[in-house]
């Protein structure tokens, strides 16, 4: 409940503080006294739009504070989620606006954003302003009211969660399908590149090996010429190197026995002779092995051209080609995973469609059952508000959709985030007239009473603890006003209710009665509020009945209007 509100420098309110009670709190006062200004200030406190024009003339900022006592667990959890721990369930909300455009919001001294404040405010107060009954002209809110009445709101939340997950899956699948052609082309290209590299059967040692062989084959004639000349110098001519060494050894050998100092040069000459003999054998063998093969050279050149072509496409070396091949294989594997994911996603979508379809049908059935009871409840309430003979109904519209995956009433339908099809409240104000859309035929006074009827029957389902009715009595009077007062009193049995009214029949039902007054001192106007005691209430109701000239009859009538349970 709202325990206290403080307002500073807001419109014509200079400084106001008032404590409220549970039950039905009624605010009365002359037109222009500032009753609705208090409601505007409360709306600002709950996260409504800030307007610098609301700041009192001559001041730089306006401040509104409210103290709430909260018992609802969901609301307390929401507050705790934003990092605020309310002590004993008490919330202190403060909002300040300034001429500079700065806007500051506080919750138990912790600064919060306006959007966070609005989220909390929506759970604290249901503010039914002067024109809020006009919301009944918008069919999109009818489904919310029906779900609240039929207790299908939580079921709808479950459905909406599943539907949003379904939409997310569809979005992902569309994204994958959009890229399908590109994926197939990329897969084909990667396959080609990998196959091209694999077909080459490369090895990191091969290039250097065949380069050497190529060089050997290209210069084989020169090599053979050099080998043969070397063999000639070693042994194939008179006076060759080996012949000369052989002669040297022959002449030195007998001298070694005469002079041992010659043993060393003899042995070295002998070793050189043997080494050169080996060299000659090697050169001769190599010469004999040489086989110049033009076909082999052509194959080597073709192979090197193939390797160089791959290097130009995939890297500067065979090592880099292998590295690029691994990257291609990794990407190809990922594309294969994407294809697998697409199939998996399609299966998930099919399973989710079954879940959404089942929930959508159950939700539609719950709504149709709820609509029957809502019709009975609203017509009963309206009859009590002296609107006998009226009829109320709910029209369900289920447009068929050949591509829809939900079947209801033997028709394929396409679900939305709130369920199947649409619905709209229907109304017939007079006997014999057919039901028509509420938005097309209901008058302002009728809309006010229909809204009150809905609020009355939704009273227990709605968890918002505070309800505000700003001039719900528009366009009515007499016995209807008294019935509206009774309805407000009944709603106030479970909630704290505030009502701004000009009708004494409604004000007489109050648990607590406040009068808003406007005073002018010099050139400044101030608005204030005070709680009335019993005698002051009698005078206020008498004034509301007969104007400024209060008579004994009007006073007596006022006393009769005030219920004994509401005396202060």
XYZ file of C-alpha atoms in Angstrom:
568
model
C 0.000 0.000 0.000
C 0.963 3.645 -0.401
C 1.683 4.937 3.108
C 2.861 8.459 2.387
C 3.516 10.870 -0.447
C 5.554 14.083 -0.422
C 5.437 16.653 -3.217
C 7.568 19.785 -3.607
C 7.346 22.486 -6.295
C 5.130 20.468 -8.617
C 2.627 22.597 -10.597
C 0.713 24.649 -7.994
C 1.814 22.404 -5.119
C 4.562 24.089 -3.125
C 5.062 21.639 -0.289
C 2.692 18.787 0.473
C 2.906 15.722 2.684
C 0.053 13.318 3.347
C -0.341 9.897 4.947
C -2.806 7.386 3.518
C -4.708 4.472 4.991
C -5.826 1.125 3.639
C -9.320 0.760 2.177
C -11.069 3.372 0.046
C -9.344 6.782 0.050
C -11.453 9.505 -1.566
C -10.132 12.881 -2.749
C -12.614 15.693 -3.307
C -12.386 19.406 -3.891
C -13.429 22.119 -6.278
C -12.471 21.959 -9.937
C -8.903 23.218 -10.363
C -8.001 22.718 -6.717
C -5.238 20.293 -7.649
C -6.754 16.823 -7.217
C -5.504 15.524 -10.535
C -2.156 17.230 -9.974
C -1.587 14.875 -7.060
C -2.347 11.940 -9.362
C 0.032 13.394 -11.980
C 2.756 13.638 -9.342
C 2.125 10.025 -8.334
C 2.304 8.990 -11.993
C 5.693 10.724 -12.216
C 6.794 8.803 -9.137
C 5.852 5.534 -10.831
C 8.016 6.172 -13.896
C 5.705 8.318 -16.005
C 6.917 10.913 -18.489
C 8.645 13.932 -16.955
C 7.686 17.430 -18.146
C 9.738 20.454 -17.049
C 6.573 22.542 -17.430
C 5.298 20.714 -14.323
C 7.929 22.488 -12.200
C 6.397 25.260 -10.108
C 6.939 28.717 -11.565
C 10.092 30.323 -10.203
C 11.626 27.038 -9.026
C 14.468 25.072 -10.610
C 13.359 21.552 -9.734
C 10.459 19.470 -8.473
C 10.591 16.509 -6.104
C 8.106 13.690 -5.495
C 8.609 10.991 -2.851
C 6.509 7.994 -1.952
C 6.669 5.337 0.769
C 5.169 1.941 -0.041
C 4.650 -1.149 2.098
C 5.099 -4.259 -0.062
C 4.138 -7.866 0.695
C 3.957 -9.373 -2.811
C 6.845 -11.843 -3.240
C 7.248 -11.280 -6.994
C 7.544 -7.520 -6.501
C 10.063 -7.985 -3.702
C 12.067 -10.343 -5.918
C 12.070 -7.766 -8.714
C 13.395 -5.140 -6.303
C 16.092 -7.508 -5.047
C 17.146 -8.306 -8.625
C 18.171 -4.685 -9.138
C 20.278 -4.779 -5.974
C 17.949 -3.211 -3.421
C 17.085 -4.989 -0.168
C 13.859 -3.470 1.231
C 13.827 -3.481 5.012
C 10.558 -4.926 6.343
C 9.111 -4.647 2.818
C 9.246 -0.834 2.750
C 10.143 0.988 -0.446
C 11.118 4.640 -0.568
C 10.853 5.992 -4.115
C 12.124 9.448 -4.978
C 12.116 11.274 -8.301
C 13.492 14.694 -9.066
C 13.140 16.697 -12.286
C 14.902 19.984 -13.037
C 14.721 22.835 -15.529
C 18.027 21.658 -16.991
C 16.338 18.436 -18.094
C 18.141 16.239 -15.557
C 15.992 13.438 -14.260
C 17.034 11.445 -11.188
C 15.292 8.409 -9.697
C 16.061 6.678 -6.425
C 14.855 3.474 -4.820
C 15.756 3.219 -1.129
C 18.553 5.771 -1.801
C 19.976 3.708 -4.698
C 19.873 5.552 -8.020
C 17.968 3.690 -10.770
C 16.899 4.371 -14.349
C 13.458 5.641 -15.338
C 12.767 2.380 -17.183
C 13.552 0.384 -14.038
C 11.327 2.706 -12.011
C 8.487 2.203 -14.499
C 8.889 -1.573 -14.299
C 8.556 -1.418 -10.502
C 5.811 1.188 -10.647
C 3.674 -1.054 -12.861
C 3.681 -3.642 -10.077
C 2.828 -1.140 -7.348
C -0.073 0.920 -8.684
C -2.834 0.452 -11.267
C -3.637 4.040 -12.226
C -6.987 4.410 -13.983
C -6.935 8.009 -15.155
C -9.668 10.254 -16.503
C -9.353 8.798 -19.994
C -8.012 5.324 -19.209
C -11.377 3.735 -19.943
C -10.547 4.639 -23.534
C -8.056 1.751 -23.509
C -11.083 -0.507 -23.852
C -11.350 0.854 -27.379
C -8.156 -1.035 -28.261
C -8.898 -4.752 -28.838
C -5.255 -5.699 -28.243
C -5.724 -5.204 -24.481
C -8.855 -7.370 -24.420
C -6.776 -10.547 -24.559
C -4.782 -9.365 -21.521
C -7.960 -8.752 -19.529
C -9.412 -12.123 -20.517
C -6.210 -13.980 -19.590
C -6.130 -12.188 -16.249
C -9.745 -13.082 -15.527
C -9.518 -16.661 -16.798
C -6.302 -17.281 -14.836
C -4.579 -18.236 -18.092
C -1.911 -15.525 -17.829
C 0.739 -17.865 -16.398
C -0.154 -20.507 -18.976
C 0.152 -17.875 -21.686
C 3.588 -16.887 -20.342
C 4.706 -20.513 -20.741
C 3.281 -20.581 -24.265
C 4.910 -17.246 -25.196
C 8.288 -18.489 -23.975
C 8.023 -21.592 -26.168
C 6.794 -19.517 -29.125
C 9.708 -17.078 -28.840
C 12.101 -20.029 -28.765
C 10.354 -21.364 -31.880
C 10.778 -18.006 -33.632
C 14.456 -17.971 -32.694
C 14.921 -21.431 -34.237
C 13.132 -20.315 -37.410
C 15.381 -17.249 -37.616
C 18.485 -19.400 -37.268
C 17.254 -21.808 -39.936
C 16.484 -18.955 -42.346
C 19.983 -17.628 -41.803
C 21.471 -21.024 -42.607
C 19.214 -21.529 -45.622
C 20.051 -18.094 -46.963
C 23.714 -19.144 -47.094
C 23.011 -22.669 -48.401
C 23.911 -21.975 -52.042
C 27.023 -20.141 -50.987
C 27.898 -23.015 -48.664
C 27.540 -25.598 -51.423
C 29.731 -23.555 -53.755
C 32.344 -23.143 -51.066
C 32.288 -26.871 -50.270
C 32.816 -27.697 -53.964
C 35.719 -25.250 -54.233
C 37.394 -26.549 -51.067
C 36.971 -30.131 -52.268
C 38.668 -29.196 -55.533
C 41.590 -27.476 -53.775
C 42.160 -30.351 -51.359
C 41.924 -32.900 -54.174
C 44.370 -30.901 -56.288
C 46.935 -30.823 -53.474
C 46.412 -34.483 -52.557
C 46.661 -35.601 -56.202
C 50.112 -33.997 -56.452
C 51.373 -36.439 -53.784
C 53.957 -33.931 -52.567
C 56.791 -34.457 -50.117
C 58.970 -31.764 -48.629
C 62.235 -33.576 -49.765
C 61.148 -34.252 -53.337
C 61.655 -30.778 -54.750
C 65.313 -30.523 -53.802
C 65.953 -34.087 -54.997
C 64.536 -33.633 -58.478
C 66.097 -30.209 -58.806
C 69.482 -31.907 -58.333
C 68.596 -34.627 -60.814
C 67.453 -32.034 -63.326
C 70.702 -30.140 -62.979
C 72.675 -33.381 -63.478
C 70.722 -34.349 -66.594
C 70.964 -30.926 -68.171
C 74.792 -30.909 -67.783
C 75.465 -34.633 -68.351
C 77.642 -34.105 -71.494
C 79.889 -31.634 -69.731
C 80.120 -33.934 -66.722
C 81.062 -36.916 -68.937
C 83.664 -34.886 -70.807
C 85.223 -33.747 -67.561
C 85.210 -37.263 -66.112
C 86.891 -38.753 -69.136
C 89.523 -36.013 -69.213
C 90.165 -36.599 -65.521
C 90.586 -40.350 -66.156
C 93.009 -39.611 -68.948
C 95.112 -37.401 -66.683
C 95.084 -40.039 -63.972
C 95.897 -43.141 -66.017
C 94.868 -43.245 -69.651
C 97.925 -41.605 -71.217
C 101.663 -41.934 -71.193
C 103.131 -39.974 -68.289
C 99.813 -39.948 -66.388
C 99.644 -39.035 -62.724
C 99.424 -42.652 -61.576
C 102.285 -43.700 -63.869
C 104.488 -40.965 -62.433
C 103.547 -41.902 -58.843
C 104.210 -45.530 -59.580
C 107.686 -44.586 -60.850
C 108.313 -42.436 -57.742
C 107.399 -45.348 -55.449
C 109.620 -47.707 -57.436
C 112.638 -45.393 -57.040
C 112.019 -44.516 -53.332
C 111.379 -48.020 -52.075
C 115.069 -49.253 -52.118
C 116.236 -45.973 -50.577
C 114.099 -46.477 -47.459
C 116.407 -49.302 -46.396
C 119.385 -46.977 -46.773
C 117.849 -43.939 -45.097
C 114.943 -44.385 -42.681
C 114.117 -40.688 -42.903
C 112.658 -41.392 -46.344
C 110.154 -43.853 -44.910
C 107.590 -41.109 -44.210
C 107.506 -39.530 -47.689
C 107.452 -43.031 -49.192
C 104.418 -44.032 -47.157
C 102.600 -40.798 -47.995
C 103.326 -41.234 -51.689
C 102.089 -44.825 -51.458
C 98.883 -43.646 -49.714
C 98.332 -40.970 -52.375
C 98.763 -43.605 -55.086
C 96.115 -45.820 -53.566
C 93.742 -42.823 -53.043
C 94.122 -41.747 -56.647
C 93.490 -45.303 -57.783
C 90.202 -45.211 -55.841
C 89.372 -41.844 -57.399
C 90.002 -43.281 -60.843
C 87.729 -46.270 -60.118
C 84.976 -43.967 -58.848
C 85.211 -41.638 -61.831
C 85.193 -44.573 -64.242
C 82.219 -46.192 -62.513
C 80.306 -42.880 -62.415
C 81.149 -42.266 -66.065
C 79.816 -45.664 -67.008
C 76.593 -45.047 -64.969
C 75.757 -41.797 -66.678
C 72.706 -42.185 -68.892
C 71.325 -39.023 -70.456
C 67.564 -39.556 -70.799
C 65.656 -36.681 -72.475
C 62.327 -38.237 -71.437
C 63.381 -38.248 -67.793
C 64.438 -34.607 -67.998
C 61.077 -33.674 -69.513
C 59.222 -35.483 -66.719
C 61.301 -33.711 -64.086
C 60.635 -30.328 -65.659
C 56.887 -31.116 -65.810
C 56.928 -32.144 -62.157
C 58.715 -28.969 -61.101
C 56.224 -26.919 -63.122
C 53.398 -28.671 -61.289
C 55.005 -27.940 -57.909
C 55.627 -24.279 -58.829
C 52.007 -23.952 -59.975
C 50.768 -25.215 -56.592
C 53.175 -22.863 -54.813
C 51.790 -19.893 -56.730
C 48.235 -20.854 -55.637
C 48.739 -22.078 -52.099
C 52.079 -20.920 -50.661
C 55.754 -20.199 -51.198
C 56.865 -23.665 -50.204
C 55.605 -27.236 -49.992
C 55.397 -26.744 -46.223
C 53.050 -23.782 -46.728
C 50.984 -25.811 -49.219
C 50.490 -28.505 -46.582
C 49.501 -25.836 -44.037
C 46.946 -24.351 -46.441
C 45.564 -27.823 -47.119
C 44.923 -28.282 -43.373
C 43.036 -24.976 -43.279
C 40.900 -26.050 -46.225
C 40.113 -29.348 -44.503
C 39.175 -27.579 -41.256
C 36.827 -25.192 -43.056
C 35.287 -28.047 -45.026
C 34.702 -29.913 -41.796
C 32.985 -26.845 -40.309
C 30.723 -26.557 -43.354
C 29.816 -30.192 -42.908
C 28.953 -29.417 -39.290
C 26.740 -26.534 -40.482
C 24.927 -28.912 -42.803
C 24.482 -31.314 -39.914
C 23.285 -28.405 -37.750
C 20.727 -27.490 -40.390
C 19.257 -30.974 -40.269
C 19.384 -30.937 -36.475
C 17.747 -27.501 -36.403
C 14.972 -28.641 -38.718
C 14.271 -31.511 -36.331
C 14.281 -29.150 -33.332
C 11.814 -26.881 -35.129
C 9.513 -29.818 -35.816
C 9.607 -30.825 -32.145
C 9.058 -27.215 -31.033
C 6.087 -26.891 -33.399
C 4.471 -29.842 -31.653
C 4.994 -28.197 -28.256
C 3.754 -24.779 -29.428
C 0.777 -26.345 -31.188
C -0.307 -28.254 -28.079
C 0.056 -25.171 -25.841
C -1.683 -22.895 -28.360
C -4.721 -25.165 -28.524
C -4.898 -25.489 -24.736
C -4.601 -21.698 -24.359
C -7.378 -21.124 -26.915
C -9.621 -23.602 -25.102
C -8.954 -21.921 -21.744
C -9.789 -18.533 -23.237
C -13.074 -19.707 -24.719
C -14.072 -21.180 -21.361
C -12.935 -17.999 -19.578
C -14.909 -15.848 -22.037
C -18.169 -17.526 -20.976
C -17.563 -16.725 -17.317
C -16.309 -13.228 -18.141
C -19.536 -12.551 -20.046
C -21.619 -13.648 -17.055
C -19.501 -11.677 -14.599
C -19.495 -8.412 -16.559
C -23.228 -8.563 -17.286
C -23.920 -9.168 -13.578
C -21.740 -6.233 -12.546
C -23.284 -3.946 -15.167
C -26.771 -4.904 -14.038
C -25.807 -3.849 -10.509
C -24.595 -0.565 -12.006
C -28.096 0.034 -13.428
C -27.240 -1.155 -16.928
C -29.841 -3.920 -17.036
C -30.608 -5.417 -20.435
C -27.106 -4.894 -21.733
C -25.189 -7.806 -23.182
C -21.471 -8.424 -23.213
C -19.500 -10.985 -25.205
C -16.149 -11.984 -26.576
C -15.672 -12.549 -30.307
C -12.920 -14.967 -31.323
C -11.492 -14.665 -34.829
C -9.286 -17.445 -36.192
C -8.077 -16.534 -39.722
C -7.148 -19.753 -41.588
C -3.586 -20.130 -42.830
C -2.645 -22.947 -45.198
C 0.966 -22.725 -43.990
C 0.013 -22.785 -40.320
C 1.094 -25.779 -38.277
C -1.597 -25.557 -35.569
C -4.965 -27.174 -36.175
C -7.896 -25.833 -34.177
C -11.594 -26.250 -34.929
C -10.479 -28.385 -37.911
C -8.677 -25.393 -39.431
C -4.968 -24.770 -39.907
C -3.886 -21.622 -38.081
C -0.701 -19.643 -37.738
C 0.131 -18.914 -34.061
C 1.327 -15.539 -32.771
C 3.227 -14.526 -29.650
C -0.062 -14.289 -27.696
C -1.802 -17.377 -29.037
C -4.210 -18.243 -31.835
C -6.142 -15.616 -33.758
C -7.517 -12.463 -32.169
C -10.364 -11.596 -29.851
C -12.470 -8.523 -29.201
C -15.061 -7.526 -26.613
C -18.586 -7.071 -27.932
C -21.355 -4.966 -26.405
C -25.075 -4.421 -26.833
C -26.436 -1.472 -24.768
C -30.089 -2.178 -25.405
C -32.290 -5.296 -25.558
C -32.880 -6.506 -29.092
C -29.714 -4.985 -30.517
C -27.027 -7.309 -31.783
C -23.628 -7.503 -30.194
C -21.121 -5.198 -31.847
C -17.479 -4.280 -31.185
C -17.251 -2.366 -27.931
C -15.097 0.295 -29.572
C -17.830 1.205 -32.059
C -20.949 1.674 -29.933
C -20.163 2.244 -26.222
C -20.435 5.797 -24.877
C -17.935 7.367 -22.489
C -20.143 6.733 -19.452
C -20.729 3.143 -20.519
C -17.015 2.579 -21.006
C -16.337 3.904 -17.506
C -18.810 1.488 -15.977
C -17.576 -1.446 -18.096
C -14.021 -0.709 -16.953
C -15.173 -0.591 -13.318
C -17.066 -3.849 -13.821
C -13.923 -5.459 -15.197
C -11.807 -4.079 -12.367
C -14.333 -5.431 -9.869
C -14.341 -8.989 -11.170
C -10.561 -8.946 -11.740
C -9.956 -7.676 -8.235
C -8.728 -10.922 -6.706
C -6.695 -12.072 -9.724
C -4.838 -8.766 -10.039
C -1.785 -8.695 -7.715
C -1.236 -4.909 -7.975
C -1.900 -3.649 -4.417
C -2.958 -0.053 -5.176
C -5.688 1.097 -7.569
C -6.398 4.703 -8.490
C -9.592 5.887 -10.179
C -9.393 9.467 -11.407
C -12.966 10.715 -11.991
C -14.470 7.316 -12.791
C -17.848 8.988 -12.237
C -17.740 10.924 -15.515
C -21.186 11.182 -17.099
C -23.138 9.469 -14.315
C -25.074 10.385 -11.202
C -27.872 9.418 -8.806
C -28.390 5.728 -8.086
C -25.615 4.697 -10.521
C -23.140 6.804 -8.548
C -24.124 5.044 -5.345
C -23.629 1.657 -6.991
C -20.221 2.738 -8.263
C -19.349 3.726 -4.714
C -20.383 0.270 -3.542
C -18.196 -1.338 -6.208
C -15.210 0.779 -5.228
C -15.791 -0.116 -1.589
C -15.864 -3.797 -2.494
C -12.639 -3.555 -4.484
C -11.069 -1.786 -1.492
C -11.650 -4.876 0.657
C -8.628 -6.472 -1.010
C -6.685 -3.435 -2.218
C -5.887 0.114 -1.295
C -8.109 2.245 -3.548
C -7.892 5.956 -4.347
C -10.742 7.747 -6.041
C -11.108 11.347 -7.178
C -14.783 12.189 -7.413
C -17.280 15.036 -7.617
C -20.201 12.887 -6.486
C -21.245 12.773 -2.810
C -22.738 9.286 -3.279
C -19.224 7.943 -3.984
C -17.410 10.121 -1.436
C -19.800 8.846 1.244
C -18.396 5.319 0.829
C -14.843 6.381 1.737
C -12.853 4.804 4.537
C -10.713 7.947 4.555
C -11.734 11.259 3.018
C -9.308 13.978 1.871
C -10.143 17.443 0.619
C -7.823 19.172 -1.828
C -7.888 22.953 -1.460
C -6.413 25.842 -3.382
C -5.336 29.068 -1.720
C -4.159 32.331 -3.264
C -1.810 34.599 -1.315
C -0.807 37.729 -3.156
C 0.098 36.657 -6.666
C 0.910 33.034 -5.803
C -1.440 30.043 -5.717
C -0.840 26.991 -3.571
C -2.636 23.674 -3.438
C -2.895 21.607 -0.255
C -4.621 18.497 1.061
C -6.005 17.545 4.445
C -7.844 14.598 5.941
C -11.410 15.350 7.037
C -13.000 14.280 10.271
C -16.621 13.178 10.382
C -18.202 16.630 10.707
C -15.938 18.065 8.011
C -16.949 15.196 5.756
C -20.626 16.010 6.375
C -20.034 19.622 5.332
C -17.985 18.547 2.249
C -20.685 16.129 1.063
C -23.364 18.754 1.683
C -21.352 21.228 -0.426
C -20.973 18.645 -3.157
C -24.769 18.071 -3.118
C -26.077 21.604 -2.981
C -23.198 23.932 -3.780
C -21.864 26.686 -1.581
C -25.272 27.282 0.075
C -25.490 24.470 2.592
C -28.916 23.732 4.092
C -30.048 21.577 7.005
C -31.552 19.193 4.467
C -28.283 18.865 2.591
C -26.426 18.287 5.861
C -28.899 15.594 6.880
C -28.610 13.965 3.468
C -24.814 14.065 3.797
C -24.950 12.298 7.174
C -27.087 9.595 5.622
C -24.605 9.137 2.775
C -21.677 8.525 5.099
C -21.619 4.868 6.047
C -21.091 4.167 9.750
C -18.025 2.066 8.938
C -16.367 5.009 7.244
C -16.644 7.531 10.085
C -13.341 9.135 11.137
